[in-house]
CSV table of C-alpha atoms and ligand atoms in Angstrom, one decimal:
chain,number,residue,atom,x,y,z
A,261,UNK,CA,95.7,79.8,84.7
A,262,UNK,CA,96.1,82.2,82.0
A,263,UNK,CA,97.1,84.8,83.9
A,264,UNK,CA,100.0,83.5,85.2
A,265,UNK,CA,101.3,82.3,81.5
A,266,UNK,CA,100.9,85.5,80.5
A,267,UNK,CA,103.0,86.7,83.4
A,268,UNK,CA,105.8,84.3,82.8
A,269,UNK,CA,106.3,85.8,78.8
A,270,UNK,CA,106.0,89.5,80.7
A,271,UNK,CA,103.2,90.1,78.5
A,272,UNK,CA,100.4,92.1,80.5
A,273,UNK,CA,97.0,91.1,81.7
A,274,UNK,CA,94.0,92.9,80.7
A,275,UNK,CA,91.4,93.4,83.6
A,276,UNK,CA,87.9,94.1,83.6
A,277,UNK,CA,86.6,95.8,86.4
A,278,UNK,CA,83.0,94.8,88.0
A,279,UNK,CA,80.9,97.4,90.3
A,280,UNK,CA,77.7,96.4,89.7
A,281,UNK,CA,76.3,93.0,91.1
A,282,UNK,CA,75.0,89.8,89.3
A,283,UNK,CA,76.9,86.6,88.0
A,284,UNK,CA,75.2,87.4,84.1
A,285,UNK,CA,77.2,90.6,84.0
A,286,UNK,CA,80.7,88.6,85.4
A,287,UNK,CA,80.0,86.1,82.1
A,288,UNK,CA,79.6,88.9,80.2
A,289,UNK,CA,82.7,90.5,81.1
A,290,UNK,CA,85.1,87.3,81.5
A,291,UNK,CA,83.5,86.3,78.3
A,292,UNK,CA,84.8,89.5,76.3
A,293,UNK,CA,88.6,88.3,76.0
A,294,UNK,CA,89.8,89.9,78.9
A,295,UNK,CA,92.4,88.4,81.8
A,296,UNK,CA,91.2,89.1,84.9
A,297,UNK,CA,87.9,90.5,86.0
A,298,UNK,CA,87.7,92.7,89.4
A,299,UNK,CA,84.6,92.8,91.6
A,300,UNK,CA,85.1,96.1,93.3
A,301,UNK,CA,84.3,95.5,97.3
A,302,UNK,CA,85.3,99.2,97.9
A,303,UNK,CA,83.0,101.3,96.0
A,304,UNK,CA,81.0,98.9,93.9
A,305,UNK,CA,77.6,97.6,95.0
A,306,UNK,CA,78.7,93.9,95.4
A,307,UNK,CA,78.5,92.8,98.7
A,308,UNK,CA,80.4,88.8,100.0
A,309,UNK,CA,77.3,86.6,98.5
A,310,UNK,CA,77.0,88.4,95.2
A,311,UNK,CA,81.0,88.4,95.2
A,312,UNK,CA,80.8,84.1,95.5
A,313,UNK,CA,78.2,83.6,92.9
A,314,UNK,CA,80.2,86.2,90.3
A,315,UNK,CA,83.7,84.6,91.4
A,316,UNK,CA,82.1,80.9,90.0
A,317,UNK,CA,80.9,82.5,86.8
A,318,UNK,CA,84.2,84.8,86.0
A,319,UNK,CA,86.3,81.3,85.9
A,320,UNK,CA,83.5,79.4,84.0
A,321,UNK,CA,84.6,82.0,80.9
A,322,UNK,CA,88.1,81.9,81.9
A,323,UNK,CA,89.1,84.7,83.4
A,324,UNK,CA,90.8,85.2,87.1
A,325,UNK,CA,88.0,86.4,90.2
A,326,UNK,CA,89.9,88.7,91.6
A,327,UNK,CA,88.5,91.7,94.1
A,328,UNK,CA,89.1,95.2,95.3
A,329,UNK,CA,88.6,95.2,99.1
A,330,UNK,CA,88.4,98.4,101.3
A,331,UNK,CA,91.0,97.2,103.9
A,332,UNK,CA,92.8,94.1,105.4
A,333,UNK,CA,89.3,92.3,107.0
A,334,UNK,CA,90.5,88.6,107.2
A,335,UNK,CA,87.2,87.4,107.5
A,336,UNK,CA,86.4,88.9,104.5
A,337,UNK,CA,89.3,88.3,102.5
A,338,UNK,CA,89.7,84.6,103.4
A,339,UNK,CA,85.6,83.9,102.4
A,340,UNK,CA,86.6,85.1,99.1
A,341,UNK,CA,89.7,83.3,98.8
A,342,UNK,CA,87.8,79.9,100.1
A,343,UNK,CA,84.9,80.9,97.3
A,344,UNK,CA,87.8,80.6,95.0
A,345,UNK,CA,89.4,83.6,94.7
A,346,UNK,CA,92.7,84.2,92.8
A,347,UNK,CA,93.6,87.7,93.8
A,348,UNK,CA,93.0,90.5,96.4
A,349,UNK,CA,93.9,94.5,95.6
A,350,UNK,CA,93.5,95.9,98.9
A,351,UNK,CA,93.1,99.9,98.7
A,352,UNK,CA,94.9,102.2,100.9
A,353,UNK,CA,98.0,100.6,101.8
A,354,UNK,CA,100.6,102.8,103.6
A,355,UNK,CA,102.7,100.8,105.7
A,356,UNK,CA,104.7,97.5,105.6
A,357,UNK,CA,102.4,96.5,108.4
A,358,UNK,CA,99.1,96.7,106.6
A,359,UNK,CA,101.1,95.4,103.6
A,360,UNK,CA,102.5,92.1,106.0
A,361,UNK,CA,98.9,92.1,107.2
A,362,UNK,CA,97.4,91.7,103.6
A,363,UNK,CA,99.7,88.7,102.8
A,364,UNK,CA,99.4,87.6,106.2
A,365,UNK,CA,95.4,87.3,105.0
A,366,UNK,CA,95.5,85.9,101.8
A,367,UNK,CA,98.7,82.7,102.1
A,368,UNK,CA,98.5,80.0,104.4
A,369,UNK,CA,101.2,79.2,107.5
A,370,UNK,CA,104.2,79.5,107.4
A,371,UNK,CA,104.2,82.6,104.9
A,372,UNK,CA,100.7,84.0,106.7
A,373,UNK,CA,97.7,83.4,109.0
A,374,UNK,CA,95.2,82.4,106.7
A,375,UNK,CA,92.8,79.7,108.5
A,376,UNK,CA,92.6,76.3,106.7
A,377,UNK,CA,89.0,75.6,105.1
A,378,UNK,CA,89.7,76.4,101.2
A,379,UNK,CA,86.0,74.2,100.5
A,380,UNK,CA,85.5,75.9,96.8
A,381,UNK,CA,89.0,77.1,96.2
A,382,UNK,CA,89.6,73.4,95.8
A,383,UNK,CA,87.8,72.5,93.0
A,384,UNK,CA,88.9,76.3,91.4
A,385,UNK,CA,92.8,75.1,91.6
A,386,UNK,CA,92.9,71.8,92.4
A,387,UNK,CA,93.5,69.3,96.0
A,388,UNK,CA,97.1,70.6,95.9
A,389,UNK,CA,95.9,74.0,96.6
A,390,UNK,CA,96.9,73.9,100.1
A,391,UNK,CA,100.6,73.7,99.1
A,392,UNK,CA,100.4,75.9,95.8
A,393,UNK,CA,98.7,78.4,96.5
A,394,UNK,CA,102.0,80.8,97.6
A,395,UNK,CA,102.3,80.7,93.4
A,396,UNK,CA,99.1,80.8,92.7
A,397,UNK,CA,97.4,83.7,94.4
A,398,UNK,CA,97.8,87.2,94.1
A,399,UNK,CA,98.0,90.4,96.4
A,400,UNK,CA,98.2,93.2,95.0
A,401,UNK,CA,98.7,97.0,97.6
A,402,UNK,CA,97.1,99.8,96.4
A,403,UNK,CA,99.4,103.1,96.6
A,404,UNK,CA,96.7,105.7,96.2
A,405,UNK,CA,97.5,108.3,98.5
A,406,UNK,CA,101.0,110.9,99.5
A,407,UNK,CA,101.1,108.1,102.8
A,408,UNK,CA,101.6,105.4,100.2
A,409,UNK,CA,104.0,107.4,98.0
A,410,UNK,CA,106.7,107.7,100.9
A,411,UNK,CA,106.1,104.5,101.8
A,412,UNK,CA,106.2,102.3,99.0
A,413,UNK,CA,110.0,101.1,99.2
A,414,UNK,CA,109.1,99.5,102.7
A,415,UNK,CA,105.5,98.3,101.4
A,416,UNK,CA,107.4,96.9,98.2
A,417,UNK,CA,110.0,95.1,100.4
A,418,UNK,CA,107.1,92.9,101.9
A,419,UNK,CA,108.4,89.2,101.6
A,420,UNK,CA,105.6,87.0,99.0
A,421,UNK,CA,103.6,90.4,98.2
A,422,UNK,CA,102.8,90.1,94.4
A,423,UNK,CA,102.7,93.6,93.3
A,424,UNK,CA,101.3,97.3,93.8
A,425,UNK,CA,98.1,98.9,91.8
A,426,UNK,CA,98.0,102.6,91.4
A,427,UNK,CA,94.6,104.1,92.4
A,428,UNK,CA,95.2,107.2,90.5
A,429,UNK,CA,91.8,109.0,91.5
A,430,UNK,CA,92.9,108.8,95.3
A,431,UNK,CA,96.1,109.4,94.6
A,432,UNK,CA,95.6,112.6,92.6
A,433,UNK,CA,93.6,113.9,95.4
A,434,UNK,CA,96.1,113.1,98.1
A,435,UNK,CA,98.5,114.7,96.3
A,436,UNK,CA,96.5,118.0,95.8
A,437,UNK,CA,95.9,117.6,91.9
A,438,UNK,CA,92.0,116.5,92.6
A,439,UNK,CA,90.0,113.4,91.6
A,440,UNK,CA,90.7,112.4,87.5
A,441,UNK,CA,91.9,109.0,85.8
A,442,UNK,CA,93.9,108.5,82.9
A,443,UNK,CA,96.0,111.4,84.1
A,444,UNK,CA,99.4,113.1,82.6
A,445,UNK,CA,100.2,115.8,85.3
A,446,UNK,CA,104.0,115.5,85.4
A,447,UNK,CA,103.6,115.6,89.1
A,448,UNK,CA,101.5,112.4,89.0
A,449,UNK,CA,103.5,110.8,86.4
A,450,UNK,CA,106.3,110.8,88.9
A,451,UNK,CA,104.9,109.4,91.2
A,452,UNK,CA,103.7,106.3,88.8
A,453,UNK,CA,107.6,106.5,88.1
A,454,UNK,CA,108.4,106.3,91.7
A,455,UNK,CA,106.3,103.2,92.3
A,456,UNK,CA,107.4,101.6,89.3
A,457,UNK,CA,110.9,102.0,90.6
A,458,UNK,CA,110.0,100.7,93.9
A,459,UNK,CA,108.3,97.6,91.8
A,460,UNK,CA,111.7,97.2,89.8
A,461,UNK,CA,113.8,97.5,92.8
A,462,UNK,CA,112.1,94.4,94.8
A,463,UNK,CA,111.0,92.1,91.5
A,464,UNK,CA,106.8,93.1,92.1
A,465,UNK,CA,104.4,93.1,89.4
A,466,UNK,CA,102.6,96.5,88.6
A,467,UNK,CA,99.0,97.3,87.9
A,468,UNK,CA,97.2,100.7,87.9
A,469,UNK,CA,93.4,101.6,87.2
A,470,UNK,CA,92.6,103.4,83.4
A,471,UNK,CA,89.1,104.2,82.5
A,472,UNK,CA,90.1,104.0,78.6
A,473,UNK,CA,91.6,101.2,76.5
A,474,UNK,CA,94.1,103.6,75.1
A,475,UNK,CA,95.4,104.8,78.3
A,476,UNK,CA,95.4,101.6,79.6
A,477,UNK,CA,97.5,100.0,76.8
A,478,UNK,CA,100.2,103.2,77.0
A,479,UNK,CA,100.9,101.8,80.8
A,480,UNK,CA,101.0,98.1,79.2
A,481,UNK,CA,103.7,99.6,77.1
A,482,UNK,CA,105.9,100.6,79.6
A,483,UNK,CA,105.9,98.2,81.7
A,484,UNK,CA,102.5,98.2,83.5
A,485,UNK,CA,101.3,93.9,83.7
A,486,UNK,CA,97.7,94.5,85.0
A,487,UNK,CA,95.6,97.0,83.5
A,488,UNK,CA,92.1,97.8,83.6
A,489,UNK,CA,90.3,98.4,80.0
A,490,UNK,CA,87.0,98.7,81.2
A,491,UNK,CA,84.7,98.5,83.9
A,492,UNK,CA,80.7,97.9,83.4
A,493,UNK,CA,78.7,100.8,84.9
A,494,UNK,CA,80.9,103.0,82.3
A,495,UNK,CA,80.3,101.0,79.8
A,496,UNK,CA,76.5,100.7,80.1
A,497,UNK,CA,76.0,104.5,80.9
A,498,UNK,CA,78.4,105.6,77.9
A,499,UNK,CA,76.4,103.1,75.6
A,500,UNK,CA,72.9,104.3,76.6
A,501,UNK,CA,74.0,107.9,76.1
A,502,UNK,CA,75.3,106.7,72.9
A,503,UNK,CA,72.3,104.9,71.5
A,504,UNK,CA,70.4,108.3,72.6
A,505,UNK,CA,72.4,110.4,71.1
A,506,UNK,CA,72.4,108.3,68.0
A,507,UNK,CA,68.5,108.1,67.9
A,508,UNK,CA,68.3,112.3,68.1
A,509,UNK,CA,65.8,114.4,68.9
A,510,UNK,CA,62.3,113.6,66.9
B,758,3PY,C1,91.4,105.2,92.4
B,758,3PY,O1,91.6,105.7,91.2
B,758,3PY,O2,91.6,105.8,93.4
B,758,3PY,C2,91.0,103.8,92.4
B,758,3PY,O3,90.8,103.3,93.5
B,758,3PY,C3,90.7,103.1,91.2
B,758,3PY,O4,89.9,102.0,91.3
B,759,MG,MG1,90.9,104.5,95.1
């Protein structure tokens, strides 16, 4: 998977992020030259069956499925993961336990719980999916709030975790800053430094949420290997407003 490649030359992975249901709109997105597209679980409007009929058509234009899930819900997670699934950002994460719970959900015994019945995954990755998919699949922990913050050398010490995602809307809000992406308050950038030095510190891969491709490829540039460019409901609304503005006032 292309993802993974890309990983291996520490080059960083564009994502896509999806909120609005419908497997058209997934092709659409995968199909654009992006790395990974995200169906957001948390505050998008894509609920488990929409999430398996999107997850098919992301990989038919060769991107990674991954999704953004509100919390550790093992049935939910591992219905994903069985559609086919290559990677889980769970929001919210503040403790080694939720983070130990997340990979618990997401790899197979010994390294986790997850139940044996991979039925789609299989043809996604292949019949040796059982034994790869430790390399394969990807958890990322969001650290979105102050909680996170003082936890993230624990949370980034959690054995087979893959990396932490910055939520900086939450975050900027826990911390007292307000709501906002593509942020520079030195404040916040200090805490993106302190989570990147957690990252370093226990070999993790880092990922953080932008809402424009320039912000998004400043954090490629220092370091950041999964970054969103752009996600569909902004780039519908801005394009409507757009063509309106464009056609003026007659
Ligand atoms: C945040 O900015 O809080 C996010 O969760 C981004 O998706
Ligand atoms: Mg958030």
């Amino acid at each position: 998977m292309r993802l993974h490649e890309l990983w291996e030359k520490n080059l960083s992975a564009r994502n896509a992020w999806q909120h609005l249901p419908g497997t058209y709109l997934s092709e659409l997105l995968a199909s654009s030259g992006v790395d990974v597209v995200t169906l957001d679980l948390q505050h998008g409007m894509i609920n488990l069956a929409s999430a398996g009929d999107s997850i098919l058509a992301i990989e038919a234009r060769g991107a990674a499925p991954f999704a953004r899930v509100p919390e550790v819900d093992v049935a939910q997670i591992g219905s994903l993961l069985d559609a086919g699934l290559a990677g889980v950002i769970c929001a919210t994460v503040e403790s080694r336990a939720q983070a130990e719970a997340l990979v618990g959900a997401i790899y197979y015994p010994p390294i986790g719980k997850r139940s044996c019945g991979p039925n789609r995954a299989l043809l996604s990755f292949g019949k040796d999916y059982l034994d790869c998919s430790q390399d394969r699949l990807v958890s990322f922990a969001m650290i979105e709030t102050v909680a996170g913050l003082e936890a993230v050398d624990e949370i980034a010490a959690t054995e087979y975790l893959t990396g932490l995602f910055i939520g900086p809307g939450d975050l900027g809000i826990s911390m007292g800053i307000g709501p906002g992406q593509d942020r520079s308050e030195p404040e916040f950038l200090e805490a993106v430094e302190r989570v990147k030095q957690a990252a370093r510190r226990h070999d993790l891969r880092l990922g953080i949420h932008a809402n424009t491709p320039e912000y998004a490829a400043n954090m490629a540039q220092q370091g950041f290997d999964l970054v969103t460019v752009c996600a569909d409901a902004e780039l519908v609304g801005s394009g409507a407003i757009n063509a309106v503005q464009r056609f003026g006032q007659l």
